[in-house]
Coordinates of C-alpha atoms and ligand atoms in Angstrom, one line a residue:
M1 CA -18.7 -1.9 6.8
G2 CA -19.6 -0.1 10.0
A3 CA -23.3 -0.7 9.5
G4 CA -24.0 2.4 11.4
Q5 CA -22.4 1.7 14.5
S6 CA -21.1 4.9 16.6
V7 CA -17.2 5.7 17.1
A8 CA -15.9 7.7 19.3
V9 CA -12.9 10.0 18.0
F10 CA -10.9 11.5 20.9
G11 CA -8.8 14.5 19.2
A12 CA -10.9 14.5 16.2
Y13 CA -10.3 18.0 14.9
G14 CA -6.6 17.2 14.7
H15 CA -4.7 16.7 11.4
T16 CA -4.6 12.8 11.8
G17 CA -8.2 12.8 13.6
R18 CA -9.8 14.5 10.4
F19 CA -8.2 11.8 8.3
V20 CA -9.9 9.1 10.7
V21 CA -13.4 10.9 10.7
A22 CA -13.4 10.8 7.1
E23 CA -12.4 7.2 6.6
L24 CA -14.9 6.0 9.6
A25 CA -17.4 7.6 7.3
A26 CA -16.5 6.1 4.3
R27 CA -16.7 2.9 5.5
G28 CA -20.1 3.1 7.6
F29 CA -19.4 4.1 10.9
V30 CA -20.8 7.1 12.5
P31 CA -18.1 9.0 13.8
V32 CA -18.5 10.8 16.9
P33 CA -16.1 13.7 17.0
S34 CA -14.7 14.6 20.6
G35 CA -11.9 16.6 22.2
R36 CA -11.5 19.9 24.2
N37 CA -12.1 22.8 21.8
A38 CA -16.0 22.9 21.4
Q39 CA -15.6 25.5 18.5
A40 CA -13.4 23.1 16.3
L41 CA -15.6 20.4 17.3
E42 CA -18.9 21.9 16.2
E43 CA -17.2 23.3 12.7
L44 CA -15.8 19.5 12.1
A45 CA -19.1 18.0 13.2
G46 CA -20.9 20.7 10.9
E47 CA -19.3 19.3 7.9
Y48 CA -20.8 15.9 8.5
G49 CA -24.1 16.5 10.2
L50 CA -22.5 14.6 13.3
E51 CA -23.1 15.2 17.0
A52 CA -19.9 16.7 18.5
R53 CA -19.1 15.9 22.3
V54 CA -16.6 18.1 24.3
A55 CA -14.7 16.2 26.4
S56 CA -11.7 16.6 28.6
V57 CA -8.6 14.3 29.9
D58 CA -9.0 16.2 33.4
D59 CA -12.7 15.4 33.7
P60 CA -13.6 12.0 33.5
A61 CA -17.5 12.2 33.3
S62 CA -17.1 14.0 30.2
L63 CA -14.9 11.4 28.5
D64 CA -17.8 9.0 29.9
R65 CA -20.5 11.2 28.3
A66 CA -18.2 11.3 25.0
L67 CA -18.1 7.4 24.8
A68 CA -21.7 6.6 25.8
G69 CA -23.4 4.6 23.3
T70 CA -20.5 4.1 21.2
V71 CA -18.8 0.6 20.2
A72 CA -15.2 1.9 20.5
V73 CA -12.8 4.7 20.9
I74 CA -10.0 5.9 18.5
N75 CA -7.4 8.3 20.6
C76 CA -5.7 10.7 18.0
A77 CA -4.8 13.4 20.6
G78 CA -1.4 13.7 21.1
P79 CA 1.0 14.6 23.1
F80 CA -0.2 11.0 24.3
A81 CA 1.7 11.1 27.6
S82 CA -1.5 13.0 29.0
T83 CA -4.5 11.6 26.8
T84 CA -3.8 7.9 26.9
G85 CA -4.6 6.9 30.6
P86 CA -7.8 8.7 30.9
V87 CA -9.4 7.6 27.8
I88 CA -7.9 4.1 28.2
E89 CA -9.9 4.1 31.4
A90 CA -13.0 5.6 30.4
A91 CA -13.0 3.0 27.6
L92 CA -12.4 0.3 30.4
R93 CA -15.4 1.8 32.2
A94 CA -17.7 2.0 28.9
R95 CA -16.5 -1.6 28.2
I96 CA -15.2 -0.7 24.6
P97 CA -12.3 -1.5 22.7
Y98 CA -9.4 1.4 22.4
L99 CA -7.3 1.8 19.5
D100 CA -4.4 4.9 19.4
V101 CA -2.1 6.4 17.0
A102 CA 0.3 7.2 19.3
A103 CA 4.3 7.4 18.0
E104 CA 5.7 8.3 21.6
I105 CA 7.8 5.4 22.5
E106 CA 7.3 6.2 26.4
A107 CA 3.7 6.7 26.0
N108 CA 3.5 3.4 24.1
L109 CA 5.4 1.5 27.0
D110 CA 3.4 3.2 29.2
T111 CA 0.3 1.4 27.8
F112 CA 1.9 -2.0 27.5
A113 CA 3.5 -1.6 31.2
Q114 CA 0.0 0.0 32.9
Y115 CA -2.9 -1.6 31.1
R116 CA -1.8 -4.9 30.3
E117 CA -3.5 -6.8 33.3
P118 CA -6.5 -4.5 33.8
A119 CA -7.4 -5.0 30.1
R120 CA -6.6 -8.7 30.5
E121 CA -8.7 -9.0 33.2
A122 CA -11.7 -7.0 32.0
G123 CA -11.4 -8.7 28.6
A124 CA -10.9 -5.5 26.9
V125 CA -9.0 -4.8 23.7
V126 CA -6.5 -2.1 23.8
V127 CA -4.4 -1.6 20.7
P128 CA -1.6 1.2 21.0
A129 CA 0.4 2.6 18.2
M130 CA -2.2 1.6 15.2
A131 CA -0.7 3.7 12.8
F132 CA 1.7 4.5 10.5
F133 CA 4.7 4.2 12.9
G134 CA 4.0 1.4 15.3
G135 CA 1.5 -0.4 13.1
L136 CA 2.7 -1.1 10.0
G137 CA 6.2 -1.9 10.6
D138 CA 5.1 -4.5 13.2
L139 CA 2.3 -5.9 10.7
L140 CA 5.2 -6.2 8.0
A141 CA 7.6 -7.8 10.5
T142 CA 5.3 -10.3 11.4
A143 CA 4.3 -11.3 8.0
A144 CA 8.1 -11.2 7.0
M145 CA 8.4 -13.8 10.1
G146 CA 6.1 -16.4 8.9
D147 CA 6.7 -19.5 10.5
W148 CA 9.8 -18.5 12.5
A149 CA 9.2 -18.5 16.0
T150 CA 12.3 -16.7 16.9
A151 CA 14.7 -14.4 14.9
D152 CA 18.0 -12.7 15.8
E153 CA 17.3 -9.4 14.4
A154 CA 14.4 -7.2 12.9
H155 CA 15.2 -3.9 10.9
I156 CA 12.7 -1.5 9.9
A157 CA 13.8 1.2 7.5
Y158 CA 11.7 4.3 6.5
A159 CA 12.5 5.9 3.3
L160 CA 10.1 9.1 3.4
S161 CA 10.5 11.3 0.5
S162 CA 10.3 14.4 3.0
W163 CA 8.5 14.6 6.7
H164 CA 6.6 18.3 6.9
P165 CA 5.6 17.6 10.7
T166 CA 2.5 18.5 12.0
A167 CA 2.1 20.4 15.4
G168 CA 1.0 17.3 17.0
T169 CA 4.1 15.5 15.8
R170 CA 6.4 18.4 17.0
L171 CA 4.8 18.5 20.2
S172 CA 4.9 14.7 21.0
G173 CA 8.3 14.9 19.9
A174 CA 9.3 17.6 22.7
V175 CA 7.3 15.6 25.4
S176 CA 9.4 12.6 24.2
R177 CA 12.6 14.3 24.5
E178 CA 11.7 15.7 27.8
R179 CA 10.9 12.5 29.2
R180 CA 14.0 11.0 27.8
G181 CA 16.4 13.5 29.1
D182 CA 20.0 13.3 27.4
H183 CA 19.7 10.1 26.7
R184 CA 18.2 7.6 23.1
L185 CA 16.8 4.5 23.6
R186 CA 17.6 1.4 21.7
Y187 CA 17.0 -2.4 21.6
R188 CA 19.5 -4.9 22.1
G189 CA 20.0 -8.3 23.2
G190 CA 16.2 -8.4 24.2
Q191 CA 16.3 -5.2 26.3
W192 CA 16.2 -1.5 26.2
E193 CA 19.3 0.3 26.6
R194 CA 19.9 3.9 27.2
R195 CA 22.6 5.4 25.2
T196 CA 24.2 8.8 25.3
D197 CA 26.5 8.5 22.0
A198 CA 25.1 9.7 18.5
A199 CA 22.9 7.8 16.6
P200 CA 24.9 5.8 13.9
T201 CA 24.7 6.9 9.8
L202 CA 24.7 4.4 7.5
E203 CA 23.3 3.8 3.8
W204 CA 20.4 1.3 3.4
T205 CA 19.2 -0.3 0.1
F206 CA 15.5 0.0 -0.5
P207 CA 13.6 -1.6 -3.3
D208 CA 13.5 0.3 -6.4
P209 CA 12.7 2.9 -7.4
V210 CA 14.3 4.3 -4.0
G211 CA 17.6 2.5 -4.0
R212 CA 20.8 3.2 -1.7
R213 CA 20.1 5.9 0.7
P214 CA 21.7 7.4 3.7
V215 CA 19.8 6.7 7.0
I216 CA 19.8 7.3 10.7
G217 CA 20.3 4.3 12.5
E218 CA 18.5 3.6 15.7
F219 CA 16.3 6.2 15.0
T220 CA 13.8 4.6 17.4
M221 CA 10.3 4.5 16.8
A222 CA 6.9 3.1 18.2
D223 CA 7.7 -0.6 16.0
V224 CA 10.8 -0.9 18.7
V225 CA 8.0 -1.4 21.2
T226 CA 5.1 -2.9 19.5
V227 CA 7.4 -5.6 18.1
P228 CA 9.1 -7.3 20.7
Q229 CA 5.7 -7.2 22.6
H230 CA 5.0 -10.4 20.9
L231 CA 7.9 -11.9 18.5
S232 CA 11.0 -13.2 20.1
V233 CA 13.8 -10.9 18.4
S234 CA 16.6 -9.8 20.1
D235 CA 17.6 -7.0 18.3
V236 CA 15.0 -4.4 17.1
T237 CA 16.3 -1.6 15.0
T238 CA 14.3 1.4 13.0
Y239 CA 16.2 3.5 10.7
M240 CA 14.7 7.0 9.1
T241 CA 16.3 8.5 5.7
T242 CA 18.8 11.3 6.8
E243 CA 16.6 13.9 4.8
A244 CA 13.5 13.0 6.6
A245 CA 14.9 12.8 9.7
R246 CA 16.4 16.5 9.3
D247 CA 13.2 17.6 7.7
V248 CA 11.1 16.7 11.3
V249 CA 13.4 18.1 13.7
A250 CA 14.1 21.6 11.5
P251 CA 12.2 24.6 13.2
H252 CA 11.1 26.1 9.6
T253 CA 9.9 23.0 8.0
P254 CA 6.3 23.7 6.9
A255 CA 3.3 21.4 8.4
P256 CA 1.7 19.1 5.7
T257 CA -0.4 20.3 2.8
A258 CA -3.1 18.8 0.7
T259 CA -2.4 17.7 -2.9
D260 CA -5.2 15.8 -3.7
A261 CA -9.1 15.7 -3.3
A262 CA -8.7 13.2 0.0
G263 CA -6.3 15.6 1.5
R264 CA -3.3 13.8 1.2
S265 CA 0.3 15.4 0.8
D266 CA 2.4 14.5 -1.9
Q267 CA 4.7 12.6 0.6
T268 CA 5.8 9.2 -0.2
F269 CA 6.9 6.6 1.8
L270 CA 8.4 2.8 1.9
V271 CA 8.8 0.8 4.8
D272 CA 11.2 -1.9 4.2
V273 CA 11.4 -4.6 6.7
L274 CA 14.3 -7.3 6.9
V275 CA 14.3 -10.2 9.6
R276 CA 17.2 -12.2 10.0
S277 CA 17.7 -15.7 11.8
G278 CA 21.4 -17.3 11.8
G279 CA 22.0 -16.7 8.3
A280 CA 18.7 -16.6 6.7
E281 CA 16.8 -13.4 5.7
R282 CA 13.2 -12.6 5.2
R283 CA 11.7 -9.4 3.8
A284 CA 8.6 -7.3 3.6
T285 CA 7.8 -4.3 1.9
A286 CA 5.2 -1.4 2.0
G287 CA 4.8 1.7 0.2
G288 CA 2.2 4.9 -0.2
Q289 CA 1.4 8.3 0.1
D290 CA 1.2 10.4 3.2
I291 CA 2.0 8.6 6.5
Y292 CA -0.7 11.0 8.4
A293 CA -3.3 9.8 5.8
V294 CA -2.6 6.1 5.5
T295 CA -2.8 5.9 9.4
A296 CA -6.8 6.2 9.1
P297 CA -7.0 2.9 6.9
L298 CA -4.7 1.4 9.2
V299 CA -6.5 2.2 12.4
V300 CA -9.8 1.8 10.8
E301 CA -9.2 -1.6 9.6
A302 CA -8.0 -2.5 12.8
L303 CA -11.4 -1.1 14.5
D304 CA -13.3 -3.3 12.2
R305 CA -11.5 -6.5 12.7
V306 CA -11.8 -6.1 16.4
L307 CA -15.6 -5.1 16.2
T308 CA -16.1 -8.4 13.9
G309 CA -14.0 -10.9 16.2
R310 CA -11.2 -11.2 13.9
T311 CA -8.7 -11.1 16.7
K312 CA -6.1 -13.3 18.2
A313 CA -5.6 -11.8 21.8
V314 CA -7.2 -9.6 24.2
G315 CA -6.2 -7.3 26.5
V316 CA -3.1 -4.9 25.4
A317 CA -1.9 -6.1 21.9
S318 CA -0.2 -4.5 19.0
A319 CA -1.2 -4.9 15.5
G320 CA 1.3 -7.9 14.6
E321 CA 0.0 -9.7 17.9
I322 CA -3.6 -9.5 17.4
F323 CA -4.4 -9.6 13.5
D324 CA -3.6 -12.0 10.9
A325 CA -0.7 -9.9 9.9
P326 CA -0.5 -10.8 6.0
D327 CA -4.2 -10.7 5.6
F328 CA -4.7 -7.2 7.1
L329 CA -1.9 -6.0 4.8
R330 CA -3.2 -7.3 2.0
A331 CA -6.8 -5.8 3.1
L332 CA -5.2 -2.6 3.1
A333 CA -4.3 -2.8 -0.8
P334 CA -6.3 0.4 -2.3
H335 CA -4.1 2.2 0.3
I336 CA -0.7 0.6 0.0
T337 CA 1.5 -1.3 -2.1
L338 CA 3.0 -4.4 -0.6
D339 CA 5.8 -6.8 -1.4
L340 CA 5.7 -9.7 0.8
H341 CA 8.6 -11.2 -1.0
P342 CA 7.1 -14.9 -0.5
R343 CA 10.2 -16.7 -2.6
K344 CA 13.2 -14.4 -1.3
E345 CA 14.5 -15.8 1.3
T346 CA 18.0 -16.6 1.5
A347 CA 20.6 -18.3 3.7
Ligands
NAP401 N1 2.1 6.8 14.8 C1 2.2 7.3 13.9 O1 2.5 7.0 12.9 C2 1.3 8.4 13.8 C3 0.4 8.9 12.7 C4 -0.2 10.4 12.9 C5 -0.3 11.0 14.0 N2 0.6 10.5 14.9 C6 0.5 11.4 16.2 O2 -1.0 11.8 16.5 C7 -0.9 12.9 17.1 C8 -1.8 14.0 16.6 O3 -1.1 14.1 15.3 P1 -2.1 15.4 14.5 O4 -1.2 15.3 13.1 O5 -3.0 14.8 14.6 O6 -1.5 16.4 15.1 P2 -2.4 17.7 15.1 O7 -2.9 18.0 14.1 O8 -1.6 18.9 15.8 O9 -3.7 17.3 16.4 C9 -3.4 17.1 17.7 C10 -4.9 16.8 18.2 O10 -4.7 16.4 19.6 C11 -5.5 17.4 20.4 N3 -4.8 17.4 21.9 C12 -3.5 17.5 22.1 N4 -3.3 17.6 23.6 C13 -4.5 17.1 23.8 C14 -5.1 17.1 25.1 N5 -4.2 17.1 26.3 N6 -6.6 17.0 25.3 C15 -7.2 17.1 24.0 N7 -7.0 16.9 22.9 C16 -5.6 17.1 22.9 C17 -5.4 18.6 19.8 O11 -6.5 19.2 20.4 P3 -6.1 21.0 20.6 O12 -6.0 21.6 19.3 O13 -7.2 21.4 21.5 O14 -4.6 21.2 21.2 C18 -5.6 18.3 18.3 O15 -6.7 17.8 17.7 C19 0.5 13.1 17.4 O16 1.0 12.6 18.9 C20 1.2 12.5 16.2 O17 2.8 11.9 16.4 C21 1.2 9.3 14.9

């Protein structure tokens, strides 16, 4: 439990930030809501009786004030192309851990490339993509690998019952597309490839009750950044059910709406991970409700482990690298269903 430690949440009044603030409070931390809109911050802070701290990525001193006296910062403000660098630098100045929920692969790659050395030299912990995309799949892939040191392929297939995107998801997607130009990215043979052809469509057999479903292959998400940072796997591929892939880009798909007391939408998810080495396969699968809501227990569990020294790395590290993956996944039990398929290895 948080035992009253103050944790800054940048982008606190966004859809995901609100879930993170609620989860922090539920686990005994004192969230310090921060962001650039004073009125939205005050309204959120008022709901919980918290102190709001207005800060802008263009004003480093305001970020220093936002982080003063806190034990860590969680960055939920996306598009992350604009926020990651300034907030990481403020965390390094404040000598506190930094975690974010970024699912923009260019921003995720920048974090590893630009802050690996400074963070390691400072003995600081920076965990990017500690969220549904980038975090959960990486933990599942790491758990599925088990005692394998290398694998030929990692496949992470997402079955979303629908995908009603938030404004932040739409904006982040637009920023990523702009940065990528006419290309799409995939990870093959241990390196990134820029492609101009259409992503493949195929079918993926998910565990029951989802079953066999059409998916877009090479639907490259943050896990394709986080997994190869620490696992020796030549080909890493993510897949998305076709209907969800259509939903997220369609201009009139509505934003998510709350259907339960916790504010979760009725969206359900299954993340099915398969790793392959020679002729052998290992799997790990997780299911749950609402990809935005489940990001809160993921990032707050990560924060708790960082603050209590349950870590295996310093510097910039992805979830599977820094945490004991099976133990972390089991700790999420109230929020996800989990099948680590311990005896289903096939050769
Ligand atoms: N990896 C994952 O699985 C995962 C899960 C959930 C969310 N995300 C990502 O998290 C981000 C937020 O998503 P959301 O659902 O919370 O969206 P949202 O409801 O639109 O909230 C976005 C938040 O970011 C803030 N923000 C954006 N740009 C900012 C900037 N330059 N400076 C300060 N604040 C800024 C917004 O503040 P203003 O209103 O002032 O603009 C708002 O508070 C998106 O990039 C989304 O893709 C990823």
